[in-house]
Short mmCIF file of C-alpha atoms in Angstrom, two decimals:
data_model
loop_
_atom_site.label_atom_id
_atom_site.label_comp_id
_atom_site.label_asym_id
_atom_site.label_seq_id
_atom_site.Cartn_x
_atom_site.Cartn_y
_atom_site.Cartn_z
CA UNK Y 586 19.65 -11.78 -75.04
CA UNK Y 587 17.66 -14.71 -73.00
CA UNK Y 588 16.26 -17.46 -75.49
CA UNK Y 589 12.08 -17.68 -75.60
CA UNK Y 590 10.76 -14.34 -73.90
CA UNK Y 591 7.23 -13.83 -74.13
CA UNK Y 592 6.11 -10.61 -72.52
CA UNK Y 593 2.58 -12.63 -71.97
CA UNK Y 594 4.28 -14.80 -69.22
CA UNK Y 595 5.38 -11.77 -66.93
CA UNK Y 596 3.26 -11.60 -63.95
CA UNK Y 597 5.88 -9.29 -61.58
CA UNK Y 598 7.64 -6.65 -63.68
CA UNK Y 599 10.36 -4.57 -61.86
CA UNK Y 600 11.36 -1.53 -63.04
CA UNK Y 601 14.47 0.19 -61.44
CA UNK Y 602 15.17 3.45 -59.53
CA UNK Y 603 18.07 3.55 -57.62
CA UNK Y 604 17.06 6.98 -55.93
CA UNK Y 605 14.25 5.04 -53.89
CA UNK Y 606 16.17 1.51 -52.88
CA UNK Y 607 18.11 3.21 -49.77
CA UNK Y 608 21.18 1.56 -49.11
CA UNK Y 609 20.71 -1.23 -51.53
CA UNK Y 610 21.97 -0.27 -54.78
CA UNK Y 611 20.26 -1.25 -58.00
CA UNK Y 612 22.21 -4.18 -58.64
CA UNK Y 613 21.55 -5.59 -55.16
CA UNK Y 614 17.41 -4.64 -55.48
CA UNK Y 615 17.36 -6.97 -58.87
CA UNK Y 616 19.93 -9.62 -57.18
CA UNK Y 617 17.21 -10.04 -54.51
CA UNK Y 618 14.07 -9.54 -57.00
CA UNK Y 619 15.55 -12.30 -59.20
CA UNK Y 620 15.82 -14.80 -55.85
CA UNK Y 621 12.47 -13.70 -55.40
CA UNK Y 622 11.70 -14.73 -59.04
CA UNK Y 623 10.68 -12.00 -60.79
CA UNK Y 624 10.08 -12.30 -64.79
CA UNK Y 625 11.73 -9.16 -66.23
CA UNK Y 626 13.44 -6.17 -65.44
CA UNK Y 627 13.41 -2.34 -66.82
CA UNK Y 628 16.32 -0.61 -66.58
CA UNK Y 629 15.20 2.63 -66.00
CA UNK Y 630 16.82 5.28 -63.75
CA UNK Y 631 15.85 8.11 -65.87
CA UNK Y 632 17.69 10.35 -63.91
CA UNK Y 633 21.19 9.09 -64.15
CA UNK Y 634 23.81 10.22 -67.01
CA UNK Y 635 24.27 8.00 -69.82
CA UNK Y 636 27.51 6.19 -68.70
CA UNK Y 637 26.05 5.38 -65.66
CA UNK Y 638 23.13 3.97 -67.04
CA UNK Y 639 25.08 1.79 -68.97
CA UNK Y 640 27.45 0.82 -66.76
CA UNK Y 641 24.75 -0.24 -64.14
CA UNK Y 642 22.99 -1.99 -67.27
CA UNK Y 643 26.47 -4.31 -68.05
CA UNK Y 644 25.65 -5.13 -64.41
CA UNK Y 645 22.78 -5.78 -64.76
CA UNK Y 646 22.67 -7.53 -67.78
CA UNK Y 647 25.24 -10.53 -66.19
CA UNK Y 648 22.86 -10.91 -63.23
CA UNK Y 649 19.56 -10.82 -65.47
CA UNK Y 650 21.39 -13.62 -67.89
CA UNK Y 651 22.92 -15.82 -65.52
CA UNK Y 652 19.10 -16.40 -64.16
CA UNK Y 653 17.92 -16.46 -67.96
CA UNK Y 654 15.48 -13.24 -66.52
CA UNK Y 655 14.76 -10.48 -70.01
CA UNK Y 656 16.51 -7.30 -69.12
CA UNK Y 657 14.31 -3.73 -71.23
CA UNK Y 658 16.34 -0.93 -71.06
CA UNK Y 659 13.63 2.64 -70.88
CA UNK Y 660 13.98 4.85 -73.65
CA UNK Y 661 17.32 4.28 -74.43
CA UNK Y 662 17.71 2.30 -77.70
CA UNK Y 663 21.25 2.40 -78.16
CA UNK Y 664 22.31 1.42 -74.30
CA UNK Y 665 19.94 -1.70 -75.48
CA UNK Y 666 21.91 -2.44 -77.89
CA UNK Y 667 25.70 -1.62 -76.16
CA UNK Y 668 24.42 -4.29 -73.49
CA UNK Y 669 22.59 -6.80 -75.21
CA UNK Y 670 19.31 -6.38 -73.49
CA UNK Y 671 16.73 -7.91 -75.03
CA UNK Y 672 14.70 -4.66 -75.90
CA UNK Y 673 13.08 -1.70 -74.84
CA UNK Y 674 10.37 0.20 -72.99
CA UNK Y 675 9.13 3.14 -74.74
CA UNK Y 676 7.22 5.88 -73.31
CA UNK Y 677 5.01 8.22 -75.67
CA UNK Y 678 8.17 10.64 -75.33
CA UNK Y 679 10.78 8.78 -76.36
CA UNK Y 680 11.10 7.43 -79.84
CA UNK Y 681 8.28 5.82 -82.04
CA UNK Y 682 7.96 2.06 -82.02
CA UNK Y 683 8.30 1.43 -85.64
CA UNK Y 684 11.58 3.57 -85.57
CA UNK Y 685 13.06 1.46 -82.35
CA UNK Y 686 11.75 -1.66 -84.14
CA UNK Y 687 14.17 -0.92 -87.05
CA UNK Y 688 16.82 -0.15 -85.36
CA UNK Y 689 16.64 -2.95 -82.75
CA UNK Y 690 15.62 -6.02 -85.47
CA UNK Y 691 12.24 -8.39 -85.46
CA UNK Y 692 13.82 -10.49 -82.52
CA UNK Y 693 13.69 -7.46 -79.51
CA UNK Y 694 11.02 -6.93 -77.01
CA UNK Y 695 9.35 -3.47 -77.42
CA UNK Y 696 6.59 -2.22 -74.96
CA UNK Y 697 5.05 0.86 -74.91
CA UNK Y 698 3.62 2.86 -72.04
CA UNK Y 699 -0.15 3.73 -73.27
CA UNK Y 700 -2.80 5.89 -71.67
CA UNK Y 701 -5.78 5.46 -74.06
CA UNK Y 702 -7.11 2.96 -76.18
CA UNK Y 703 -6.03 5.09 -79.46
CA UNK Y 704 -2.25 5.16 -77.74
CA UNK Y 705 -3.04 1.29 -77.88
CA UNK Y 706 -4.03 0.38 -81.00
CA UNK Y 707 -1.09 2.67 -82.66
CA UNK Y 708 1.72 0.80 -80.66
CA UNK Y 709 0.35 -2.45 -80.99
CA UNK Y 710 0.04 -1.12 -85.32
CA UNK Y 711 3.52 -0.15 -84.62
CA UNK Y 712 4.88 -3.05 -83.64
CA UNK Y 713 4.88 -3.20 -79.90
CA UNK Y 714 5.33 -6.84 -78.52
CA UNK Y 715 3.29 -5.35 -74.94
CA UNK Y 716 1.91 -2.11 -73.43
CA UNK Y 717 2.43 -0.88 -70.36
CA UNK Y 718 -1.26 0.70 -68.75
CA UNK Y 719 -1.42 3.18 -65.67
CA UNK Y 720 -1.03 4.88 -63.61
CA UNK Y 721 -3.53 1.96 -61.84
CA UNK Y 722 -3.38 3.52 -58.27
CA UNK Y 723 -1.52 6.54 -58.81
CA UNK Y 724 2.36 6.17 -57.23
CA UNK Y 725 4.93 8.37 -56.01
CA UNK Y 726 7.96 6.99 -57.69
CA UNK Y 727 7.40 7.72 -61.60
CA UNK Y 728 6.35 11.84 -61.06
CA UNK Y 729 6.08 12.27 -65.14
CA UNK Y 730 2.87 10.11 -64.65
CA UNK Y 731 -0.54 11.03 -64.17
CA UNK Y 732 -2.47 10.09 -61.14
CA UNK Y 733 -5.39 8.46 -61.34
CA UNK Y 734 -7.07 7.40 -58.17
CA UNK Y 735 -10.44 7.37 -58.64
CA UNK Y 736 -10.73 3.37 -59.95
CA UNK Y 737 -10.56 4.46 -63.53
CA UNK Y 738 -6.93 3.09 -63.72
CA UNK Y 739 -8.60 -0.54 -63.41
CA UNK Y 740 -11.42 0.27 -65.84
CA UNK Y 741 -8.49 1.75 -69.09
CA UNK Y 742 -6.87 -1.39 -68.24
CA UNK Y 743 -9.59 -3.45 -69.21
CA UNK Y 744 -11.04 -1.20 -71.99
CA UNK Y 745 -7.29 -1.29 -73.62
CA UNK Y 746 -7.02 -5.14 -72.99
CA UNK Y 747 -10.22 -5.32 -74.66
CA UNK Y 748 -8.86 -3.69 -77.67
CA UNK Y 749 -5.48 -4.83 -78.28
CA UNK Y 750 -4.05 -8.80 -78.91
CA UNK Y 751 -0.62 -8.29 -77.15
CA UNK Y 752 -0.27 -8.58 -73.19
CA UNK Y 753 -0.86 -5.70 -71.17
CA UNK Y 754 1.10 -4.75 -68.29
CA UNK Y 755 -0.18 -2.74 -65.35
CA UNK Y 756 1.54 -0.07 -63.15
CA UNK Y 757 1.00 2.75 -60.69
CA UNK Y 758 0.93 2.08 -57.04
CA UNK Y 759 0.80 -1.47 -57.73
CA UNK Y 760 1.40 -3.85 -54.17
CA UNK Y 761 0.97 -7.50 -53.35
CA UNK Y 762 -2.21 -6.18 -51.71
CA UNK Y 763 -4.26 -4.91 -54.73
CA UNK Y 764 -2.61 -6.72 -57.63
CA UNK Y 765 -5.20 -9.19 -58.16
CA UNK Y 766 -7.61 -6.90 -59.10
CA UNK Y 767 -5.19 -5.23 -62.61
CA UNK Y 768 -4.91 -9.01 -63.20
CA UNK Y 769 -8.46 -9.55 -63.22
CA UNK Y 770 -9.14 -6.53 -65.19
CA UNK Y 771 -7.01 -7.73 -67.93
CA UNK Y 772 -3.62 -7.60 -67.46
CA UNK Y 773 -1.34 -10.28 -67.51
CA UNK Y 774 1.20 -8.43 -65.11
CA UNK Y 775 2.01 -5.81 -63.04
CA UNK Y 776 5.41 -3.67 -62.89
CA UNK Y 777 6.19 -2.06 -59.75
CA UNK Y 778 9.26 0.07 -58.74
CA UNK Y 779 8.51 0.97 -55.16
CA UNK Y 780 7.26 -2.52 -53.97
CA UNK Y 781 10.24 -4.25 -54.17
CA UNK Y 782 12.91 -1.30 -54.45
CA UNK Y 783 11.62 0.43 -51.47
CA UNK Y 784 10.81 -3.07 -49.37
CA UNK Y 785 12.61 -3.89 -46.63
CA UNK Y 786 13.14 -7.37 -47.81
CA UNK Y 787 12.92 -6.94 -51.83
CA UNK Y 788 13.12 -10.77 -52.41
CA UNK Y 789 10.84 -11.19 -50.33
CA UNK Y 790 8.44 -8.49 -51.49
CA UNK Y 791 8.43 -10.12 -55.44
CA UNK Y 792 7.65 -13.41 -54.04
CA UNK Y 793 4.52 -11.85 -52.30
CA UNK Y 794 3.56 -9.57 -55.55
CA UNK Y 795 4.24 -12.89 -57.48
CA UNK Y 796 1.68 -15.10 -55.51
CA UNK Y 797 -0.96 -12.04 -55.38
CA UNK Y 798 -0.40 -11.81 -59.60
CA UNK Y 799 -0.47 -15.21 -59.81
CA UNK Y 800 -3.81 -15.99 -57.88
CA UNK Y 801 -6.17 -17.87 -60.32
CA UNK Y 802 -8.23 -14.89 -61.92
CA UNK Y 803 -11.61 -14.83 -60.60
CA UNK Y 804 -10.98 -16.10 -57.57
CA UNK Y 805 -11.70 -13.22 -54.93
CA UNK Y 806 -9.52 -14.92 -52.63
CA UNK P 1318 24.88 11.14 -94.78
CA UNK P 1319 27.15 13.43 -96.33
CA UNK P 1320 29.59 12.27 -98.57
CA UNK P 1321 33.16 12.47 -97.76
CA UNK P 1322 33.20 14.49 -94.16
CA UNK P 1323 36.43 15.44 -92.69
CA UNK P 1324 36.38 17.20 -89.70
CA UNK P 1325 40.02 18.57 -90.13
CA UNK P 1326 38.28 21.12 -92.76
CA UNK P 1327 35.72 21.97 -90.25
CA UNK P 1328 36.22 25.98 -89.35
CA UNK P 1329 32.69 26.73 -88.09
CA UNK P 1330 30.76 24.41 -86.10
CA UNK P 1331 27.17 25.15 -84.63
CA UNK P 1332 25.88 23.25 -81.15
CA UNK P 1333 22.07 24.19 -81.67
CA UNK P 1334 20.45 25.05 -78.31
CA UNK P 1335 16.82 26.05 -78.88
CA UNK P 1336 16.65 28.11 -75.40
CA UNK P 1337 19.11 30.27 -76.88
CA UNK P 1338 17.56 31.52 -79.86
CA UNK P 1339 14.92 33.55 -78.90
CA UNK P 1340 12.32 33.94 -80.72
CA UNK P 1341 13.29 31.46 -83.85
CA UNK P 1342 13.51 28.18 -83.78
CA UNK P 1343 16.51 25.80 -84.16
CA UNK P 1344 15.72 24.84 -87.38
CA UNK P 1345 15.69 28.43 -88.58
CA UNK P 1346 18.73 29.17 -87.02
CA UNK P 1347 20.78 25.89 -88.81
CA UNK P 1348 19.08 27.27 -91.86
CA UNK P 1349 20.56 30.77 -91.25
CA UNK P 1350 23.67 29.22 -90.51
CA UNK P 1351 23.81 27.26 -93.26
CA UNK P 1352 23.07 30.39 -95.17
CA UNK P 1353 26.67 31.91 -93.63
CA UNK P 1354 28.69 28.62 -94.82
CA UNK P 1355 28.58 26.25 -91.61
CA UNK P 1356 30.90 23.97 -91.37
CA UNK P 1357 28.99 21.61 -89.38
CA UNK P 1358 26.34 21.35 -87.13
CA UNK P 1359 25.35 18.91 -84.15
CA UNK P 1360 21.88 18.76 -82.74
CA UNK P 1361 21.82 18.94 -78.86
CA UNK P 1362 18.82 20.03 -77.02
CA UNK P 1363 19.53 18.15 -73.75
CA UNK P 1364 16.99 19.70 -72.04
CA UNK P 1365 14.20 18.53 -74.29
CA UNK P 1366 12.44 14.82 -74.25
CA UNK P 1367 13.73 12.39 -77.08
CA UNK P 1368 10.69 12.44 -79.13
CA UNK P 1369 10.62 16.15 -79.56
CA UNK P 1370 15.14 15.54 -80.65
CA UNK P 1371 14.14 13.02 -82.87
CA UNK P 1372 11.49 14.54 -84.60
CA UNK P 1373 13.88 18.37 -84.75
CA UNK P 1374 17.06 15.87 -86.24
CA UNK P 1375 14.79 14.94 -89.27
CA UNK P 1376 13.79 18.74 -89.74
CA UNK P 1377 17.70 19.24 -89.28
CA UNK P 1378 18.44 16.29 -91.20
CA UNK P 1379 16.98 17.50 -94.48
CA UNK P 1380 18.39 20.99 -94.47
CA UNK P 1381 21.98 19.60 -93.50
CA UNK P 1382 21.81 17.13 -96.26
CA UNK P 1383 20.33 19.31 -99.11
CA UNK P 1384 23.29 21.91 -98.29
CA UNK P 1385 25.80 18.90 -98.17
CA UNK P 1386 26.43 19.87 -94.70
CA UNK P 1387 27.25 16.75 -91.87
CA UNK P 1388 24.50 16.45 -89.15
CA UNK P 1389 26.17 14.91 -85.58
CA UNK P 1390 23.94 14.31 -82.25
CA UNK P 1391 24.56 14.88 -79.14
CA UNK P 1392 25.14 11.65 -77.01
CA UNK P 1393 22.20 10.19 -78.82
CA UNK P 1394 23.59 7.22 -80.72
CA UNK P 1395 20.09 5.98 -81.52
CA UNK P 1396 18.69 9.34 -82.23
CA UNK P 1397 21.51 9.46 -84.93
CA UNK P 1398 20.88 6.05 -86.35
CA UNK P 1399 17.10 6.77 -86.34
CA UNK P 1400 17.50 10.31 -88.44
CA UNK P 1401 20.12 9.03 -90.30
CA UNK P 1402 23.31 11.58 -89.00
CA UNK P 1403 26.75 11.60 -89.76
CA UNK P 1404 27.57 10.81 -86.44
CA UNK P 1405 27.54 11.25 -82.83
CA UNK P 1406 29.55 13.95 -80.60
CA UNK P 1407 29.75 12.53 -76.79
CA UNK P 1408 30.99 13.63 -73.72
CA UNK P 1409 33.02 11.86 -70.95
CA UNK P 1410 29.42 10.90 -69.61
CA UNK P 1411 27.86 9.09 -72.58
CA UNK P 1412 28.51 5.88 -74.37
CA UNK P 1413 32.06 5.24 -74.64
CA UNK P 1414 33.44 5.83 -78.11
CA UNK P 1415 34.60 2.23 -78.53
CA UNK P 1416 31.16 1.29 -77.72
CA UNK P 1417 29.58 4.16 -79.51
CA UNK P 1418 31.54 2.90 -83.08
CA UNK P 1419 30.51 -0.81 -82.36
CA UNK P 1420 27.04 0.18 -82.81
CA UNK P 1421 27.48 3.10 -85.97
CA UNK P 1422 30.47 1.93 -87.91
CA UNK P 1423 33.87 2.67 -89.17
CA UNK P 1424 32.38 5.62 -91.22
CA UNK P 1425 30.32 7.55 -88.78
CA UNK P 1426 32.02 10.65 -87.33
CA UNK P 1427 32.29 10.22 -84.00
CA UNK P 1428 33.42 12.84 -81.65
CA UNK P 1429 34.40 13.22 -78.33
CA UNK P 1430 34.90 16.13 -75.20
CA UNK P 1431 37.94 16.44 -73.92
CA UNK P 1432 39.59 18.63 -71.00
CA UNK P 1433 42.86 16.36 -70.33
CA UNK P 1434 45.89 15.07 -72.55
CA UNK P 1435 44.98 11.46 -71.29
CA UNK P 1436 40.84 11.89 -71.87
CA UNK P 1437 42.41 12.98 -75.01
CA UNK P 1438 45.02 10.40 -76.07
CA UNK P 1439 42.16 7.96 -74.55
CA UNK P 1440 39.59 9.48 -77.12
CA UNK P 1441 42.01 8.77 -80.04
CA UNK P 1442 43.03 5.73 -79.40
CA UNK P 1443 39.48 4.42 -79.11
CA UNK P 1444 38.52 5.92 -82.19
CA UNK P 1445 37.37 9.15 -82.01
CA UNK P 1446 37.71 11.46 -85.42
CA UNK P 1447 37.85 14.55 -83.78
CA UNK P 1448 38.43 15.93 -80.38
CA UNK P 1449 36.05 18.93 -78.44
CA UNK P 1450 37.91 20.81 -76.43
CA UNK P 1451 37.21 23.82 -73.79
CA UNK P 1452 35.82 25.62 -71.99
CA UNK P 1453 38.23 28.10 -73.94
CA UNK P 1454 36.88 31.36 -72.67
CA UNK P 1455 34.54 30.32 -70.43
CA UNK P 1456 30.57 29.64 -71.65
CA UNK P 1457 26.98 30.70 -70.37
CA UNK P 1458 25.37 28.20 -73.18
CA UNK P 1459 26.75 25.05 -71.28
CA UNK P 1460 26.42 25.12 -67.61
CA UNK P 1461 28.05 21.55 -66.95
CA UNK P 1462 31.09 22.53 -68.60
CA UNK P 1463 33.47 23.64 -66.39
CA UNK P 1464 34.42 27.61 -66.85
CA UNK P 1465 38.29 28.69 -68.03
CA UNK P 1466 38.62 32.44 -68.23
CA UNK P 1467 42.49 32.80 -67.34
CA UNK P 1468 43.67 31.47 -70.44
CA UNK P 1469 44.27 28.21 -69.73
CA UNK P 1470 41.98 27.42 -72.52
CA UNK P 1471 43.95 27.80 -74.89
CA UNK P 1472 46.65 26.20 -73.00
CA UNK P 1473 45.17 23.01 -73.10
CA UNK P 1474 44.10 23.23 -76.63
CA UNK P 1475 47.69 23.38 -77.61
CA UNK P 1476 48.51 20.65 -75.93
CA UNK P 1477 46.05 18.47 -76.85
CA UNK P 1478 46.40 19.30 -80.49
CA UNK P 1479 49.84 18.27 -79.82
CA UNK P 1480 49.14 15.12 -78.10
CA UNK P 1481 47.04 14.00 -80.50
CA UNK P 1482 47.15 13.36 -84.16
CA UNK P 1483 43.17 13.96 -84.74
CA UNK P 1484 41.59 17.71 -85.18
CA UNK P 1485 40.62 19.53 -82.32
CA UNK P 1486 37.61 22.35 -81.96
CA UNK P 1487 37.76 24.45 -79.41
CA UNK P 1488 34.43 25.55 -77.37
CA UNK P 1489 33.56 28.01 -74.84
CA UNK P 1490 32.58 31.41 -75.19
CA UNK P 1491 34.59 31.74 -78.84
CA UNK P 1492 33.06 34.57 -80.72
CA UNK P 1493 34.38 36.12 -83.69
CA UNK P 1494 36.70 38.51 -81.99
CA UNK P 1495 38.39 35.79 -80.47
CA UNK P 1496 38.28 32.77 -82.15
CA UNK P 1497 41.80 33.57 -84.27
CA UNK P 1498 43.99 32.55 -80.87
CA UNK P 1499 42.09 28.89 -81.04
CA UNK P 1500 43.00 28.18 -83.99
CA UNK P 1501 46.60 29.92 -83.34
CA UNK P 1502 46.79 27.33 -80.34
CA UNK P 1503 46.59 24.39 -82.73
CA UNK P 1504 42.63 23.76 -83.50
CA UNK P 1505 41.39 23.08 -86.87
CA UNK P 1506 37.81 25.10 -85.76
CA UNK P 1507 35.67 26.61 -83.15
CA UNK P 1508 32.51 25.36 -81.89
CA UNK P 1509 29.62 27.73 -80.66
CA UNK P 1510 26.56 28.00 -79.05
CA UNK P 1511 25.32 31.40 -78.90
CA UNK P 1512 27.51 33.27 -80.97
CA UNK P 1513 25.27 32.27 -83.99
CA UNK P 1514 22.07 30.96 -81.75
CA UNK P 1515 21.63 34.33 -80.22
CA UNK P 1516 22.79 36.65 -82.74
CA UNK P 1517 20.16 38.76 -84.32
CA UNK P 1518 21.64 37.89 -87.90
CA UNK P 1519 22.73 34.98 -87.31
CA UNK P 1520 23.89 34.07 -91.23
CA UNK P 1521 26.08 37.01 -90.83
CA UNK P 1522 27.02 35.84 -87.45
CA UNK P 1523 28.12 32.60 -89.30
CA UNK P 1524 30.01 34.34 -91.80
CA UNK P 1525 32.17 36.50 -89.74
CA UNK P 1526 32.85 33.72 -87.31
CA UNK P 1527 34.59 32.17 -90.64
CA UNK P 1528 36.14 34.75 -91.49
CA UNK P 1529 37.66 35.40 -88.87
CA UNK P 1530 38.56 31.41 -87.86
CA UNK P 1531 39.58 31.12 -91.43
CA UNK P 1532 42.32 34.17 -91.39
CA UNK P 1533 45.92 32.33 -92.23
CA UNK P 1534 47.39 31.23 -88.93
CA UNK P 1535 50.07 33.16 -87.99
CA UNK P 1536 48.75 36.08 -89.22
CA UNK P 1537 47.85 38.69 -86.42
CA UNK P 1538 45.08 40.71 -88.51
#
């Protein structure tokens, strides 16, 4: 486990999908997204076997540690804790917070993919350390998550950091191009799969998402 | 968890698959099986989201426990920490066993698919209580494992259960007309799918399955 994460200092959030990086595999997307400094990965690949997964997350746990960058692993409590990642992403499918909090100890990270403001309040009762908000934009990579493209992915964000005390992470469709605005709404990051998995230059790609997330809030520029 | 499991006495052995059963559910069919003296059962449900597995192992949990009978999950180490199961059953996909006893302990039950004398010998030697082996007579319950219909099944069985010095249940399309040769061939019990999932009594199912796995070796009647 890295030493002193806070989930409230993540501004780029990459989450992993080996099916969209091309020729790079997964280890080489998060190589490059680390140079680029991003603040935390998700293992995810939801579609792989379980060896796989946590063979890839071995990998990926030496490259994540060597940089001191928090490795989640999605859904899967127990390939957390064969790896030593530092905790988990939940979705509303996968098990309850307050059952991965016992099983994982007081000292993991646990976020938890939320929809509504009730889905909010419950994880952050539960014992969630973040919550992940979206779809923002709608996106192509994640298909088991609604679209929303009508702006009210911007306005749950706010409504749901309005009514919880733990960060809130935005995602769906997120790019260096419209991240400011999920900041502004009340987020303190955005995760993205496709920006930097799918960029041509990945490194390059998190340092760009990083500036746009970073860009003093409020500023329109 | 069940006091004092040994899977050498294990004769009958239920994979639950709730697309199987028709028109009950899982839980009613590990109650009906309990009902006709089940050895053991081990929740599987790949095909459904972990939530919904969770949430069926503590239905399956209780009814295991109050009938003394041991619960095992499917690849799911957490799952079984979480509903509080004997153990785990994994294939050569999922967590290693090594890595899958790190995280449960020396007294979990913890067993493992095999199709080879070295998967096998491998399986033992990292600490696996109890060997799966098959396809026997080939399956429609399990499409990813590989079909055996020309009686190299039991073949293998025999020389695993040689190889090894752990018990061995053989799977695959083992019904109560044939399930006498497996344990001929050296296993200590049949697994099955939808001998008892999609029989229309499946208690009686149960029973007859025993009976006829539990006939002296040796003994051609």
């Amino acid at each position: 486990m890295v030493f002193g994460v806070n989930p409230a200092n993540w501004r780029t959030y990459l989450v992993t999908q080996e099916s969209l990086s091309g020729e790079s595999t997964t280890a080489e997307v998060v190589e490059a997204a680390i140079d680029g400094g991003v603040d935390v990965v998700q293992l995810r690949e939801k579609d792989t076997d379980t060896r796989r997964r946590y063979e890839l997350g071995r990998e990926l746990r030496e490259l994540t540690a060597a940089a001191d960058v928090p490795l989640l692993v999605n859904d899967r409590v127990d390939i957390a804790q064969a790896i030593d990642a530092d905790g988990v992403h939940l979705g509303q499918s996968d098990l309850p917070v307050d059952v991965a909090r016992e099983l994982l100890g007081s000292e993991a990270i646990i976020g938890c993919s939320t929809g509504t403001i009730e889905e909010a309040t419950e994880a952050e009762a539960a014992g969630a350390d973040y919550l992940g908000v979206g779809a923002i934009y709608g996106t192509d990579s994640k298909t088991d998550v609604p679209e929303e493209k009508d702006g009210t992915g911007l306005e749950i964000v706010s409504e749901i950091a309005d009514a919880v005390s733990i960060p809130v992470v935005g995602i769906g469709g997120v790019t260096a191009a419209n991240a400011a605005p999920v900041r502004e709404a009340g987020a303190s990051g955005v995760a993205v799969i496709s920006e930097i998995t799918g960029a041509e230059e990945p490194a390059a790609a998190t340092r760009e998402l990083g500036a746009a997330v970073s860009a003093e809030v409020g500023n329109d520029e």
